[in-house]
Amino acid sequence: MQYYKMDIASIRKDYKLKELSEYQIEAKPDKQFEIWFQEAVKAQVPEANAMILSTVGENGRPSARVVLIKDFDENGLIFYTNYKSQKAKEILVNPYASLTFFWPQLERQIRIEGLIEKVSEEESVNYFNSRPWESRVGAWVSNQSSVIESRKILEDLYKELDEKFKSMGTIQKPENWGGFRLKPDFFEFWQGRPSRLHDRLCYEIENKNWKIFRLAP
Ligand SMILES: Cc1cc2nc3c(=O)[nH]c(=O)nc-3n(C[C@H](O)[C@H](O)[C@H](O)COP(=O)(O)O)c2cc1C
């Protein structure tokens, strides 16, 4: 087999679509997030709701993966997962985590940091019940992040549980499945600009108020 050497270093892009200034930025970061999120959806950024969740467990090794944002407000950003997964185990020993959105069509990145907590059982149940049937069965099937011998094990279990729940006519939320809320204490809004002079406007909590500052790109 022949391999072709790709010149990765020559892949470059000059960013010039937009700018972000102190004059146009919102006083509250959740409002600024809402505006950018709506713009990403409007611009049809593929999977604009996908965010990279980075966590650090007790061994000090960071780990990162994509999860989907399901809600947000001034109290934080919510995603759903398995409470026994690797990420959940890490969050339970070290609740500090970060979220990263990258929306290339808008030349934008958002970084968010803060503390994670579980959402209420009621919130998790309400969201679980709103999911499609197949996703609800899937939540029962997957013992997320555990080693499995084959795909067949998953498919057989799916079939078995699908039939069982259909005969019962309902599916309850598994105990070990639910939501987490990241309560932010830091936001960075990054807008690509020409000549690598990007705009980076940040929010940090100071005496319960949001302080805004600019970082060098
Ligand atoms: C586009 C996309 C969306 C995803 N959404 C979720 C999600 O909302 N919740 C989740 O638990 N995993 C989601 N995953 C899977 C995770 O990236 C990851 O594989 C899984 O949660 C196990 O991670 P862990 O072993 O670090 O806990 C998604 C993956 C992709 C690529």
Short mmCIF file of C-alpha atoms and ligand atoms in Angstrom, two decimals:
data_model
loop_
_atom_site.label_atom_id
_atom_site.label_comp_id
_atom_site.label_asym_id
_atom_site.label_seq_id
_atom_site.Cartn_x
_atom_site.Cartn_y
_atom_site.Cartn_z
CA MET A 1 0.00 0.00 0.00
CA GLN A 2 1.22 3.48 -0.83
CA TYR A 3 0.92 6.36 1.57
CA TYR A 4 0.79 9.93 0.36
CA LYS A 5 2.54 12.49 2.51
CA MET A 6 0.12 15.30 3.21
CA ASP A 7 1.45 18.81 3.72
CA ILE A 8 -0.57 19.52 6.86
CA ALA A 9 1.50 22.55 7.83
CA SER A 10 0.41 24.40 4.70
CA ILE A 11 -3.29 24.24 5.61
CA ARG A 12 -4.04 27.84 6.55
CA LYS A 13 -7.00 30.11 6.78
CA ASP A 14 -7.23 33.84 7.29
CA TYR A 15 -10.26 34.75 9.36
CA LYS A 16 -12.17 37.80 8.24
CA LEU A 17 -15.91 37.25 8.60
CA LYS A 18 -16.72 39.17 11.76
CA GLU A 19 -15.38 41.02 14.78
CA LEU A 20 -16.18 41.11 18.48
CA SER A 21 -15.72 44.35 20.40
CA GLU A 22 -16.24 45.54 23.97
CA TYR A 23 -18.97 47.84 22.65
CA GLN A 24 -21.15 45.12 21.17
CA ILE A 25 -20.67 42.39 23.79
CA GLU A 26 -23.48 41.73 26.29
CA ALA A 27 -23.02 42.51 29.99
CA LYS A 28 -24.02 38.92 30.90
CA PRO A 29 -22.26 35.94 29.33
CA ASP A 30 -25.37 33.74 29.17
CA LYS A 31 -26.98 36.42 26.98
CA GLN A 32 -23.89 36.60 24.76
CA PHE A 33 -23.91 32.78 24.57
CA GLU A 34 -27.57 32.82 23.57
CA ILE A 35 -26.90 35.29 20.74
CA TRP A 36 -23.96 33.31 19.36
CA PHE A 37 -25.79 30.00 19.74
CA GLN A 38 -28.79 31.34 17.83
CA GLU A 39 -26.47 32.67 15.12
CA ALA A 40 -24.78 29.25 14.84
CA VAL A 41 -28.14 27.51 14.43
CA LYS A 42 -29.26 30.14 11.90
CA ALA A 43 -26.01 29.70 9.96
CA GLN A 44 -26.75 25.94 9.90
CA VAL A 45 -23.46 25.02 11.54
CA PRO A 46 -23.63 21.19 11.56
CA GLU A 47 -24.40 19.97 15.06
CA ALA A 48 -24.05 23.43 16.57
CA ASN A 49 -25.28 21.86 19.82
CA ALA A 50 -22.21 19.59 20.07
CA MET A 51 -19.66 20.66 22.68
CA ILE A 52 -16.42 19.16 23.91
CA LEU A 53 -16.56 18.32 27.59
CA SER A 54 -13.14 18.08 29.24
CA THR A 55 -12.75 16.54 32.67
CA VAL A 56 -9.87 15.53 34.92
CA GLY A 57 -10.20 12.50 37.16
CA GLU A 58 -8.31 11.64 40.32
CA ASN A 59 -5.25 10.46 38.36
CA GLY A 60 -4.80 14.03 37.01
CA ARG A 61 -5.15 12.94 33.37
CA PRO A 62 -7.49 15.09 31.29
CA SER A 63 -10.05 13.37 29.08
CA ALA A 64 -12.36 14.97 26.51
CA ARG A 65 -15.37 13.95 24.45
CA VAL A 66 -18.34 15.44 22.62
CA VAL A 67 -21.73 15.73 24.35
CA LEU A 68 -24.87 17.58 23.29
CA ILE A 69 -26.14 20.67 25.09
CA LYS A 70 -29.80 20.19 25.94
CA ASP A 71 -30.61 23.43 27.75
CA PHE A 72 -28.98 26.55 29.17
CA ASP A 73 -29.85 29.62 31.19
CA GLU A 74 -28.12 31.92 33.70
CA ASN A 75 -27.57 28.91 35.99
CA GLY A 76 -25.61 26.88 33.49
CA LEU A 77 -25.46 24.45 30.58
CA ILE A 78 -27.08 21.02 30.73
CA PHE A 79 -26.15 17.72 29.11
CA TYR A 80 -27.28 14.13 29.71
CA THR A 81 -25.24 11.01 30.14
CA ASN A 82 -24.70 7.81 32.09
CA TYR A 83 -23.78 8.47 35.72
CA LYS A 84 -21.41 5.48 35.69
CA SER A 85 -19.50 6.51 32.55
CA GLN A 86 -15.87 7.56 32.66
CA LYS A 87 -16.80 11.26 32.45
CA ALA A 88 -19.31 10.91 35.30
CA LYS A 89 -16.78 9.14 37.53
CA GLU A 90 -14.30 11.93 36.85
CA ILE A 91 -16.87 14.65 37.55
CA LEU A 92 -17.84 13.00 40.81
CA VAL A 93 -14.25 13.12 42.11
CA ASN A 94 -13.40 16.49 40.53
CA PRO A 95 -16.38 18.67 39.59
CA TYR A 96 -14.28 21.28 37.73
CA ALA A 97 -14.71 20.90 33.97
CA SER A 98 -14.68 22.83 30.73
CA LEU A 99 -16.87 22.99 27.62
CA THR A 100 -15.71 24.03 24.16
CA PHE A 101 -17.81 24.93 21.14
CA PHE A 102 -16.18 25.34 17.70
CA TRP A 103 -18.29 26.83 14.93
CA PRO A 104 -15.96 27.10 11.90
CA GLN A 105 -18.63 28.54 9.57
CA LEU A 106 -18.67 31.61 11.84
CA GLU A 107 -14.95 31.46 12.73
CA ARG A 108 -15.93 31.24 16.39
CA GLN A 109 -14.95 29.31 19.49
CA ILE A 110 -16.50 29.51 22.96
CA ARG A 111 -14.74 28.17 26.05
CA ILE A 112 -16.65 27.78 29.29
CA GLU A 113 -15.31 26.64 32.66
CA GLY A 114 -16.96 25.94 35.97
CA LEU A 115 -18.31 23.45 38.46
CA ILE A 116 -20.56 20.57 37.50
CA GLU A 117 -23.49 19.26 39.54
CA LYS A 118 -26.26 16.76 38.85
CA VAL A 119 -29.59 18.23 37.73
CA SER A 120 -32.65 17.29 39.83
CA GLU A 121 -34.15 13.82 39.40
CA GLU A 122 -37.34 15.51 38.18
CA GLU A 123 -35.48 17.37 35.41
CA SER A 124 -33.79 14.15 34.30
CA VAL A 125 -37.05 12.21 34.27
CA ASN A 126 -38.81 14.94 32.27
CA TYR A 127 -36.04 15.04 29.69
CA PHE A 128 -35.77 11.23 29.52
CA ASN A 129 -39.51 10.97 28.83
CA SER A 130 -39.18 13.47 25.95
CA ARG A 131 -36.60 11.30 24.12
CA PRO A 132 -37.53 9.01 21.20
CA TRP A 133 -38.39 5.41 22.18
CA GLU A 134 -35.18 4.02 20.62
CA SER A 135 -32.95 6.39 22.63
CA ARG A 136 -34.76 5.47 25.83
CA VAL A 137 -34.22 1.74 25.19
CA GLY A 138 -30.60 2.52 24.29
CA ALA A 139 -30.03 4.17 27.65
CA TRP A 140 -30.94 0.85 29.32
CA VAL A 141 -28.80 -1.21 26.95
CA SER A 142 -25.51 0.65 27.24
CA ASN A 143 -23.45 0.29 30.35
CA GLN A 144 -21.52 3.29 29.01
CA SER A 145 -17.70 3.17 29.06
CA SER A 146 -17.54 -0.47 30.19
CA VAL A 147 -15.61 -2.98 28.07
CA ILE A 148 -17.89 -5.29 26.05
CA GLU A 149 -17.05 -8.45 24.15
CA SER A 150 -18.96 -7.76 20.96
CA ARG A 151 -21.54 -5.58 19.24
CA LYS A 152 -23.88 -8.59 19.21
CA ILE A 153 -24.26 -8.39 23.00
CA LEU A 154 -25.65 -4.86 22.61
CA GLU A 155 -27.97 -5.77 19.75
CA ASP A 156 -29.35 -8.86 21.52
CA LEU A 157 -29.95 -6.89 24.71
CA TYR A 158 -31.62 -4.07 22.75
CA LYS A 159 -34.03 -6.57 21.18
CA GLU A 160 -34.81 -8.21 24.49
CA LEU A 161 -35.45 -4.93 26.33
CA ASP A 162 -37.36 -3.37 23.43
CA GLU A 163 -39.80 -6.31 23.52
CA LYS A 164 -40.03 -6.21 27.32
CA PHE A 165 -40.77 -2.47 27.42
CA LYS A 166 -43.24 -2.73 24.52
CA SER A 167 -45.19 -5.38 26.43
CA MET A 168 -45.11 -3.10 29.51
CA GLY A 169 -46.09 -0.09 27.37
CA THR A 170 -43.64 2.22 29.16
CA ILE A 171 -39.96 2.81 29.89
CA GLN A 172 -38.73 4.30 33.15
CA LYS A 173 -35.51 6.31 33.31
CA PRO A 174 -32.61 4.09 34.43
CA GLU A 175 -31.33 5.12 37.85
CA ASN A 176 -27.79 5.63 36.53
CA TRP A 177 -28.79 7.99 33.69
CA GLY A 178 -29.40 11.71 34.01
CA GLY A 179 -28.28 15.26 33.53
CA PHE A 180 -25.37 17.38 34.64
CA ARG A 181 -25.28 21.17 34.79
CA LEU A 182 -22.01 23.07 34.38
CA LYS A 183 -22.30 26.29 36.38
CA PRO A 184 -19.88 28.67 34.65
CA ASP A 185 -17.44 31.00 36.38
CA PHE A 186 -15.50 31.76 33.17
CA PHE A 187 -16.41 32.30 29.48
CA GLU A 188 -14.21 33.14 26.51
CA PHE A 189 -15.74 34.25 23.21
CA TRP A 190 -13.20 33.91 20.37
CA GLN A 191 -13.73 35.50 16.99
CA GLY A 192 -11.19 34.81 14.25
CA ARG A 193 -9.69 37.98 12.73
CA PRO A 194 -7.19 38.74 9.95
CA SER A 195 -3.42 38.32 10.51
CA ARG A 196 -4.02 36.14 13.60
CA LEU A 197 -5.12 39.24 15.58
CA HIS A 198 -8.19 37.43 16.86
CA ASP A 199 -10.71 38.89 19.30
CA ARG A 200 -10.86 37.10 22.67
CA LEU A 201 -13.33 38.60 25.10
CA CYS A 202 -13.70 36.90 28.49
CA TYR A 203 -16.04 37.01 31.46
CA GLU A 204 -14.99 36.09 34.97
CA ILE A 205 -16.97 36.30 38.20
CA GLU A 206 -15.68 38.98 40.62
CA ASN A 207 -17.69 39.74 43.77
CA LYS A 208 -20.73 38.05 42.24
CA ASN A 209 -20.54 40.30 39.14
CA TRP A 210 -19.25 39.44 35.70
CA LYS A 211 -16.02 41.24 34.84
CA ILE A 212 -15.18 41.54 31.12
CA PHE A 213 -11.62 41.60 29.82
CA ARG A 214 -9.69 41.02 26.58
CA LEU A 215 -6.90 38.49 26.11
CA ALA A 216 -4.08 38.67 23.59
CA PRO A 217 -4.73 36.25 20.75
C1 LIG B 1 -21.96 14.34 18.09
C2 LIG B 1 -21.84 13.54 19.36
C3 LIG B 1 -22.78 13.73 20.36
C4 LIG B 1 -22.68 13.01 21.55
N1 LIG B 1 -23.57 13.28 22.56
C5 LIG B 1 -23.45 12.63 23.74
C6 LIG B 1 -24.27 13.00 24.85
O1 LIG B 1 -25.10 13.93 24.80
N2 LIG B 1 -24.13 12.28 26.00
C7 LIG B 1 -23.22 11.27 26.12
O2 LIG B 1 -23.15 10.66 27.18
N3 LIG B 1 -22.40 10.94 25.10
C8 LIG B 1 -22.49 11.59 23.91
N4 LIG B 1 -21.64 11.28 22.88
C9 LIG B 1 -20.66 10.20 23.07
C10 LIG B 1 -19.46 10.73 23.87
O3 LIG B 1 -18.63 11.52 23.04
C11 LIG B 1 -18.63 9.61 24.52
O4 LIG B 1 -18.23 8.66 23.55
C12 LIG B 1 -19.43 8.87 25.59
O5 LIG B 1 -20.24 9.74 26.37
C13 LIG B 1 -18.49 8.11 26.54
O6 LIG B 1 -17.60 9.02 27.14
P1 LIG B 1 -16.77 8.68 28.46
O7 LIG B 1 -16.31 7.25 28.35
O8 LIG B 1 -15.66 9.66 28.50
O9 LIG B 1 -17.71 8.85 29.63
C14 LIG B 1 -21.68 12.01 21.71
C15 LIG B 1 -20.73 11.85 20.69
C16 LIG B 1 -20.81 12.60 19.53
C17 LIG B 1 -19.74 12.43 18.48
#
